[in-house]
């Protein structure tokens, strides 16, 4: 299930990024296009085997190494996690400046990116130590689960998709106040169907197929990405639970929100663990 959800979340972005790379490469000089493609492929392979992770996190997550003061501030939470059996010594902490929410996310094989908001909350003593450790342990648990070991390579390879999506989101945000734009987006399946039919009428089957695929993905990508985000959250929650910090994470979550979704998550965190049960088997006659 985890693998299928990850394929759903990243698969469309990988395919679209490859198509964009081929389109852009076709208009470049042959030597330049080949060099760009080979360099991109080599970089992705390097990231897949775990090399250059620290540099990749700096670029892709706009993160940096902790300062000595920041490391000292987080040291008690790290020590508490180690006492609870989380091997923090195998992980590297980096901080993302400008990120206000109190979060810690896993990246790659051995990196946890903490937000500047978490560091500030620790420095200002806004969080109890166990809650600091629970938030940090959630990001560490995601890394230790292995679910994000290839994410840096995927994030790099899907940069064209991210750029295209950012441009589309920006245009939609800028012009969504226009009724025709809102109608076109709401009824985009009709627009895609008409465009695909027109392409098919002149026997441009590849264009028609691409238009149909893009139209379908505009509906499917967001649910698939939400499903993957839910999987990551559940993996981190399970690691926190195994470390004995579920109550601390629950208190932190309820401080941030009292929405039904948060209460459901807290119930899953603090509820009884589901364990296999032994049944009495009657002896054979």
mmCIF file of C-alpha atoms in Angstrom:
data_model
loop_
_atom_site.group_PDB
_atom_site.id
_atom_site.type_symbol
_atom_site.label_atom_id
_atom_site.label_comp_id
_atom_site.label_asym_id
_atom_site.label_seq_id
_atom_site.Cartn_x
_atom_site.Cartn_y
_atom_site.Cartn_z
ATOM 1 C CA UNK A 1 0.000 0.000 0.000
ATOM 2 C CA UNK A 2 2.802 2.437 0.866
ATOM 3 C CA UNK A 3 4.550 1.773 -2.450
ATOM 4 C CA UNK A 4 1.351 2.222 -4.455
ATOM 5 C CA UNK A 5 0.563 5.506 -2.742
ATOM 6 C CA UNK A 6 4.051 6.793 -3.430
ATOM 7 C CA UNK A 7 3.785 5.810 -7.086
ATOM 8 C CA UNK A 8 0.483 7.659 -7.281
ATOM 9 C CA UNK A 9 1.929 10.763 -5.638
ATOM 10 C CA UNK A 10 5.142 10.962 -7.673
ATOM 11 C CA UNK A 11 4.375 8.990 -10.843
ATOM 12 C CA UNK A 12 2.515 11.748 -12.737
ATOM 13 C CA UNK A 13 5.148 14.323 -11.792
ATOM 14 C CA UNK A 14 7.954 12.052 -13.017
ATOM 15 C CA UNK A 15 6.228 11.380 -16.346
ATOM 16 C CA UNK A 16 5.326 15.026 -16.971
ATOM 17 C CA UNK A 17 8.842 16.144 -16.038
ATOM 18 C CA UNK A 18 10.331 13.691 -18.534
ATOM 19 C CA UNK A 19 7.981 14.933 -21.261
ATOM 20 C CA UNK A 20 8.903 18.539 -20.495
ATOM 21 C CA UNK A 21 12.596 17.637 -20.561
ATOM 22 C CA UNK A 22 12.205 16.057 -23.998
ATOM 23 C CA UNK A 23 10.236 19.050 -25.303
ATOM 24 C CA UNK A 24 12.802 21.561 -24.049
ATOM 25 C CA UNK A 25 15.684 19.362 -25.174
ATOM 26 C CA UNK A 26 14.235 19.214 -28.683
ATOM 27 C CA UNK A 27 14.573 22.984 -29.133
ATOM 28 C CA UNK A 28 18.122 23.109 -27.750
ATOM 29 C CA UNK A 29 21.231 22.345 -29.780
ATOM 30 C CA UNK A 30 21.737 18.588 -29.860
ATOM 31 C CA UNK A 31 24.960 18.652 -27.840
ATOM 32 C CA UNK A 32 23.533 20.975 -25.192
ATOM 33 C CA UNK A 33 20.295 19.018 -24.872
ATOM 34 C CA UNK A 34 22.135 15.713 -24.505
ATOM 35 C CA UNK A 35 24.523 17.186 -21.934
ATOM 36 C CA UNK A 36 21.662 18.597 -19.850
ATOM 37 C CA UNK A 37 19.783 15.288 -19.928
ATOM 38 C CA UNK A 38 22.854 13.208 -19.037
ATOM 39 C CA UNK A 39 23.811 15.560 -16.192
ATOM 40 C CA UNK A 40 20.268 15.485 -14.839
ATOM 41 C CA UNK A 41 20.103 11.702 -15.018
ATOM 42 C CA UNK A 42 23.515 11.344 -13.361
ATOM 43 C CA UNK A 43 22.500 13.707 -10.558
ATOM 44 C CA UNK A 44 19.329 11.736 -9.920
ATOM 45 C CA UNK A 45 21.261 8.454 -9.781
ATOM 46 C CA UNK A 46 23.762 9.968 -7.347
ATOM 47 C CA UNK A 47 20.901 11.079 -5.096
ATOM 48 C CA UNK A 48 19.248 7.674 -5.353
ATOM 49 C CA UNK A 49 22.281 5.979 -3.812
ATOM 50 C CA UNK A 50 22.369 8.544 -0.999
ATOM 51 C CA UNK A 51 25.400 10.583 -2.062
ATOM 52 C CA UNK A 52 25.320 14.359 -1.750
ATOM 53 C CA UNK A 53 22.318 14.274 0.554
ATOM 54 C CA UNK A 54 23.343 17.231 2.701
ATOM 55 C CA UNK A 55 23.914 19.483 -0.314
ATOM 56 C CA UNK A 56 20.665 18.329 -1.928
ATOM 57 C CA UNK A 57 18.677 19.156 1.203
ATOM 58 C CA UNK A 58 20.221 22.623 1.275
ATOM 59 C CA UNK A 59 19.103 23.275 -2.300
ATOM 60 C CA UNK A 60 15.763 21.476 -2.492
ATOM 61 C CA UNK A 61 14.547 22.322 1.010
ATOM 62 C CA UNK A 62 16.386 25.662 1.304
ATOM 63 C CA UNK A 63 17.830 24.366 4.557
ATOM 64 C CA UNK A 64 21.156 24.847 6.329
ATOM 65 C CA UNK A 65 23.182 23.224 9.080
ATOM 66 C CA UNK A 66 22.306 24.037 12.666
ATOM 67 C CA UNK A 67 24.338 26.711 14.374
ATOM 68 C CA UNK A 68 26.051 25.782 17.622
ATOM 69 C CA UNK A 69 23.382 27.657 19.596
ATOM 70 C CA UNK A 70 20.571 25.895 17.729
ATOM 71 C CA UNK A 71 22.200 22.509 18.230
ATOM 72 C CA UNK A 72 22.552 23.216 21.946
ATOM 73 C CA UNK A 73 18.889 24.236 22.169
ATOM 74 C CA UNK A 74 17.738 20.994 20.536
ATOM 75 C CA UNK A 75 20.202 18.791 22.432
ATOM 76 C CA UNK A 76 17.851 17.951 25.362
ATOM 77 C CA UNK A 77 15.117 16.800 22.955
ATOM 78 C CA UNK A 78 17.647 14.734 21.014
ATOM 79 C CA UNK A 79 18.908 13.187 24.255
ATOM 80 C CA UNK A 80 15.358 12.322 25.335
ATOM 81 C CA UNK A 81 14.713 10.605 22.012
ATOM 82 C CA UNK A 82 17.896 8.589 22.411
ATOM 83 C CA UNK A 83 16.713 7.512 25.866
ATOM 84 C CA UNK A 84 13.489 6.301 24.240
ATOM 85 C CA UNK A 85 15.373 4.160 21.746
ATOM 86 C CA UNK A 86 15.375 6.479 18.717
ATOM 87 C CA UNK A 87 18.859 6.323 17.109
ATOM 88 C CA UNK A 88 19.315 10.066 16.643
ATOM 89 C CA UNK A 89 23.075 9.594 16.354
ATOM 90 C CA UNK A 90 22.567 8.200 12.855
ATOM 91 C CA UNK A 91 20.610 11.257 11.703
ATOM 92 C CA UNK A 92 21.589 14.765 10.656
ATOM 93 C CA UNK A 93 19.562 17.832 11.654
ATOM 94 C CA UNK A 94 19.181 20.855 9.387
ATOM 95 C CA UNK A 95 16.996 23.926 9.776
ATOM 96 C CA UNK A 96 14.823 25.742 7.265
ATOM 97 C CA UNK A 97 14.780 29.490 7.844
ATOM 98 C CA UNK A 98 11.515 31.352 7.423
ATOM 99 C CA UNK A 99 9.366 28.287 8.114
ATOM 100 C CA UNK A 100 7.052 29.451 10.902
ATOM 101 C CA UNK A 101 5.015 26.292 11.662
ATOM 102 C CA UNK A 102 6.497 24.025 14.317
ATOM 103 C CA UNK A 103 7.463 20.993 12.243
ATOM 104 C CA UNK A 104 10.178 18.446 11.603
ATOM 105 C CA UNK A 105 10.149 16.562 8.296
ATOM 106 C CA UNK A 106 12.206 13.654 7.059
ATOM 107 C CA UNK A 107 14.327 14.019 3.937
ATOM 108 C CA UNK A 108 16.341 11.284 2.291
ATOM 109 C CA UNK A 109 18.119 8.547 4.183
ATOM 110 C CA UNK A 110 19.455 10.381 7.222
ATOM 111 C CA UNK A 111 18.283 14.008 7.367
ATOM 112 C CA UNK A 112 15.601 15.671 9.462
ATOM 113 C CA UNK A 113 14.712 19.241 8.486
ATOM 114 C CA UNK A 114 13.359 21.253 11.400
ATOM 115 C CA UNK A 115 11.536 24.515 10.926
ATOM 116 C CA UNK A 116 12.776 27.826 12.252
ATOM 117 C CA UNK A 117 9.491 27.898 14.159
ATOM 118 C CA UNK A 118 10.439 24.761 16.083
ATOM 119 C CA UNK A 119 13.866 26.141 16.938
ATOM 120 C CA UNK A 120 12.313 29.426 18.096
ATOM 121 C CA UNK A 121 9.732 27.609 20.226
ATOM 122 C CA UNK A 122 12.499 25.580 21.873
ATOM 123 C CA UNK A 123 14.635 28.645 22.506
ATOM 124 C CA UNK A 124 11.700 30.577 23.972
ATOM 125 C CA UNK A 125 10.640 27.571 26.063
ATOM 126 C CA UNK A 126 7.164 27.585 24.569
ATOM 127 C CA UNK A 127 7.072 23.786 24.429
ATOM 128 C CA UNK A 128 7.669 21.222 27.162
ATOM 129 C CA UNK A 129 10.647 18.983 26.532
ATOM 130 C CA UNK A 130 8.578 15.889 25.794
ATOM 131 C CA UNK A 131 6.571 17.749 23.135
ATOM 132 C CA UNK A 132 9.767 19.042 21.538
ATOM 133 C CA UNK A 133 11.050 15.480 21.405
ATOM 134 C CA UNK A 134 7.754 14.177 20.008
ATOM 135 C CA UNK A 135 7.739 16.679 17.129
ATOM 136 C CA UNK A 136 11.383 15.978 16.354
ATOM 137 C CA UNK A 137 10.817 12.251 16.735
ATOM 138 C CA UNK A 138 8.017 12.320 14.179
ATOM 139 C CA UNK A 139 10.379 13.572 11.476
ATOM 140 C CA UNK A 140 13.073 11.162 12.611
ATOM 141 C CA UNK A 141 10.606 8.286 12.532
ATOM 142 C CA UNK A 142 9.679 9.001 8.926
ATOM 143 C CA UNK A 143 13.357 8.853 7.940
ATOM 144 C CA UNK A 144 13.981 5.675 9.921
ATOM 145 C CA UNK A 145 10.970 4.013 8.300
ATOM 146 C CA UNK A 146 12.727 4.279 4.925
ATOM 147 C CA UNK A 147 9.660 5.757 3.223
ATOM 148 C CA UNK A 148 11.465 8.909 2.058
ATOM 149 C CA UNK A 149 14.881 7.459 1.193
ATOM 150 C CA UNK A 150 14.390 8.228 -2.527
ATOM 151 C CA UNK A 151 12.506 11.506 -2.120
ATOM 152 C CA UNK A 152 15.487 13.773 -2.786
ATOM 153 C CA UNK A 153 16.058 12.128 -6.165
ATOM 154 C CA UNK A 154 12.351 12.399 -6.942
ATOM 155 C CA UNK A 155 12.194 16.030 -5.855
ATOM 156 C CA UNK A 156 15.132 16.830 -8.131
ATOM 157 C CA UNK A 157 13.776 14.907 -11.114
ATOM 158 C CA UNK A 158 10.347 16.551 -10.821
ATOM 159 C CA UNK A 159 11.629 20.138 -10.750
ATOM 160 C CA UNK A 160 10.119 20.809 -14.229
ATOM 161 C CA UNK A 161 6.733 19.633 -12.964
ATOM 162 C CA UNK A 162 7.044 21.788 -9.861
ATOM 163 C CA UNK A 163 7.920 24.838 -11.962
ATOM 164 C CA UNK A 164 4.982 24.237 -14.312
ATOM 165 C CA UNK A 165 2.619 23.654 -11.423
ATOM 166 C CA UNK A 166 3.818 26.770 -9.634
ATOM 167 C CA UNK A 167 3.239 28.825 -12.771
ATOM 168 C CA UNK A 168 -0.248 27.388 -13.230
ATOM 169 C CA UNK A 169 -1.142 27.981 -9.577
ATOM 170 C CA UNK A 170 0.122 31.555 -9.818
ATOM 171 C CA UNK A 171 -1.923 32.280 -12.929
ATOM 172 C CA UNK A 172 -5.010 30.687 -11.421
ATOM 173 C CA UNK A 173 -4.602 32.717 -8.240
ATOM 174 C CA UNK A 174 -4.121 35.935 -10.205
ATOM 175 C CA UNK A 175 -7.131 35.481 -12.482
ATOM 176 C CA UNK A 176 -9.503 33.331 -10.465
ATOM 177 C CA UNK A 177 -11.624 36.394 -9.726
ATOM 178 C CA UNK A 178 -12.667 36.402 -13.396
ATOM 179 C CA UNK A 179 -15.857 34.323 -13.799
ATOM 180 C CA UNK A 180 -14.739 32.717 -17.106
ATOM 181 C CA UNK A 181 -11.544 31.480 -15.436
ATOM 182 C CA UNK A 182 -13.461 29.979 -12.509
ATOM 183 C CA UNK A 183 -15.923 28.322 -14.863
ATOM 184 C CA UNK A 184 -13.155 26.970 -17.079
ATOM 185 C CA UNK A 185 -11.358 25.446 -14.091
ATOM 186 C CA UNK A 186 -14.502 24.004 -12.547
ATOM 187 C CA UNK A 187 -15.536 22.471 -15.856
ATOM 188 C CA UNK A 188 -12.040 21.614 -17.057
ATOM 189 C CA UNK A 189 -13.112 18.087 -17.954
ATOM 190 C CA UNK A 190 -15.401 19.617 -20.602
ATOM 191 C CA UNK A 191 -12.590 21.835 -21.912
ATOM 192 C CA UNK A 192 -10.231 18.846 -22.047
ATOM 193 C CA UNK A 193 -12.833 16.680 -23.777
ATOM 194 C CA UNK A 194 -13.478 19.315 -26.455
ATOM 195 C CA UNK A 195 -9.754 19.889 -27.033
ATOM 196 C CA UNK A 196 -9.086 16.147 -27.241
ATOM 197 C CA UNK A 197 -11.974 15.680 -29.677
ATOM 198 C CA UNK A 198 -10.660 18.472 -31.894
ATOM 199 C CA UNK A 199 -7.184 16.929 -31.900
ATOM 200 C CA UNK A 200 -8.644 13.539 -32.722
ATOM 201 C CA UNK A 201 -10.702 15.008 -35.561
ATOM 202 C CA UNK A 202 -7.489 15.970 -37.362
ATOM 203 C CA UNK A 203 -5.916 12.607 -36.447
ATOM 204 C CA UNK A 204 -3.447 14.013 -33.916
ATOM 205 C CA UNK A 205 -3.922 11.053 -31.637
ATOM 206 C CA UNK A 206 -0.854 11.663 -29.484
ATOM 207 C CA UNK A 207 -1.980 15.219 -28.751
ATOM 208 C CA UNK A 208 -5.475 13.969 -27.946
ATOM 209 C CA UNK A 209 -4.062 11.340 -25.589
ATOM 210 C CA UNK A 210 -1.869 13.889 -23.804
ATOM 211 C CA UNK A 211 -4.787 16.304 -23.375
ATOM 212 C CA UNK A 212 -6.955 13.519 -21.978
ATOM 213 C CA UNK A 213 -4.191 12.424 -19.612
ATOM 214 C CA UNK A 214 -3.578 15.963 -18.350
ATOM 215 C CA UNK A 215 -7.300 16.473 -17.811
ATOM 216 C CA UNK A 216 -7.580 13.265 -15.819
ATOM 217 C CA UNK A 217 -4.480 14.024 -13.755
ATOM 218 C CA UNK A 218 -5.867 17.443 -12.803
ATOM 219 C CA UNK A 219 -8.475 15.530 -10.784
ATOM 220 C CA UNK A 220 -6.364 12.600 -9.592
ATOM 221 C CA UNK A 221 -3.057 14.149 -8.531
ATOM 222 C CA UNK A 222 -4.361 16.041 -5.488
ATOM 223 C CA UNK A 223 -6.119 13.009 -3.925
ATOM 224 C CA UNK A 224 -3.053 10.858 -4.575
ATOM 225 C CA UNK A 225 -0.779 13.440 -2.965
ATOM 226 C CA UNK A 226 -3.074 13.710 0.048
ATOM 227 C CA UNK A 227 -3.049 9.931 0.390
ATOM 228 C CA UNK A 228 0.754 9.910 0.402
ATOM 229 C CA UNK A 229 0.865 12.750 2.948
ATOM 230 C CA UNK A 230 -1.488 10.728 5.146
ATOM 231 C CA UNK A 231 0.790 7.703 4.826
ATOM 232 C CA UNK A 232 3.831 9.744 5.873
ATOM 233 C CA UNK A 233 1.935 11.185 8.824
ATOM 234 C CA UNK A 234 0.823 7.730 9.959
ATOM 235 C CA UNK A 235 4.343 6.315 9.651
ATOM 236 C CA UNK A 236 5.715 9.128 11.799
ATOM 237 C CA UNK A 237 2.910 8.735 14.328
ATOM 238 C CA UNK A 238 3.609 5.021 14.648
ATOM 239 C CA UNK A 239 7.304 5.650 15.283
ATOM 240 C CA UNK A 240 6.424 8.238 17.946
ATOM 241 C CA UNK A 241 4.032 5.775 19.518
ATOM 242 C CA UNK A 242 6.678 3.067 19.624
ATOM 243 C CA UNK A 243 9.038 5.531 21.305
ATOM 244 C CA UNK A 244 6.490 6.104 24.074
ATOM 245 C CA UNK A 245 5.847 9.755 23.187
ATOM 246 C CA UNK A 246 2.324 9.458 21.793
ATOM 247 C CA UNK A 247 0.781 11.362 24.702
ATOM 248 C CA UNK A 248 3.256 14.208 24.254
ATOM 249 C CA UNK A 249 2.563 14.461 20.519
ATOM 250 C CA UNK A 250 -1.177 14.378 21.207
ATOM 251 C CA UNK A 251 -0.931 17.293 23.620
ATOM 252 C CA UNK A 252 1.083 19.248 21.055
ATOM 253 C CA UNK A 253 -1.457 18.578 18.307
ATOM 254 C CA UNK A 254 -4.361 19.681 20.502
ATOM 255 C CA UNK A 255 -2.493 22.888 21.328
ATOM 256 C CA UNK A 256 -2.334 23.659 17.624
ATOM 257 C CA UNK A 257 -5.870 22.698 16.600
ATOM 258 C CA UNK A 258 -9.082 21.171 17.884
ATOM 259 C CA UNK A 259 -10.442 20.141 14.487
ATOM 260 C CA UNK A 260 -12.174 16.768 14.042
ATOM 261 C CA UNK A 261 -9.210 15.572 11.966
ATOM 262 C CA UNK A 262 -6.803 16.303 14.819
ATOM 263 C CA UNK A 263 -9.039 14.538 17.334
ATOM 264 C CA UNK A 264 -9.158 11.478 15.075
ATOM 265 C CA UNK A 265 -5.384 11.524 14.824
ATOM 266 C CA UNK A 266 -5.035 11.845 18.601
ATOM 267 C CA UNK A 267 -7.420 8.931 19.094
ATOM 268 C CA UNK A 268 -5.320 6.802 16.743
ATOM 269 C CA UNK A 269 -2.166 7.821 18.607
ATOM 270 C CA UNK A 270 -3.405 7.165 22.120
ATOM 271 C CA UNK A 271 -5.875 4.342 21.486
ATOM 272 C CA UNK A 272 -5.062 0.727 22.254
ATOM 273 C CA UNK A 273 -2.563 -0.844 19.896
ATOM 274 C CA UNK A 274 -3.969 -3.401 17.500
ATOM 275 C CA UNK A 275 -2.252 -6.678 18.244
ATOM 276 C CA UNK A 276 -2.947 -10.145 16.856
ATOM 277 C CA UNK A 277 -5.126 -12.143 19.209
ATOM 278 C CA UNK A 278 -4.869 -15.843 19.880
ATOM 279 C CA UNK A 279 -8.043 -17.847 19.573
ATOM 280 C CA UNK A 280 -8.794 -21.106 21.299
ATOM 281 C CA UNK A 281 -8.920 -23.913 18.764
ATOM 282 C CA UNK A 282 -11.159 -26.814 19.628
ATOM 283 C CA UNK A 283 -9.428 -30.213 19.496
ATOM 284 C CA UNK A 284 -10.277 -32.458 16.616
ATOM 285 C CA UNK A 285 -12.601 -35.284 17.345
#
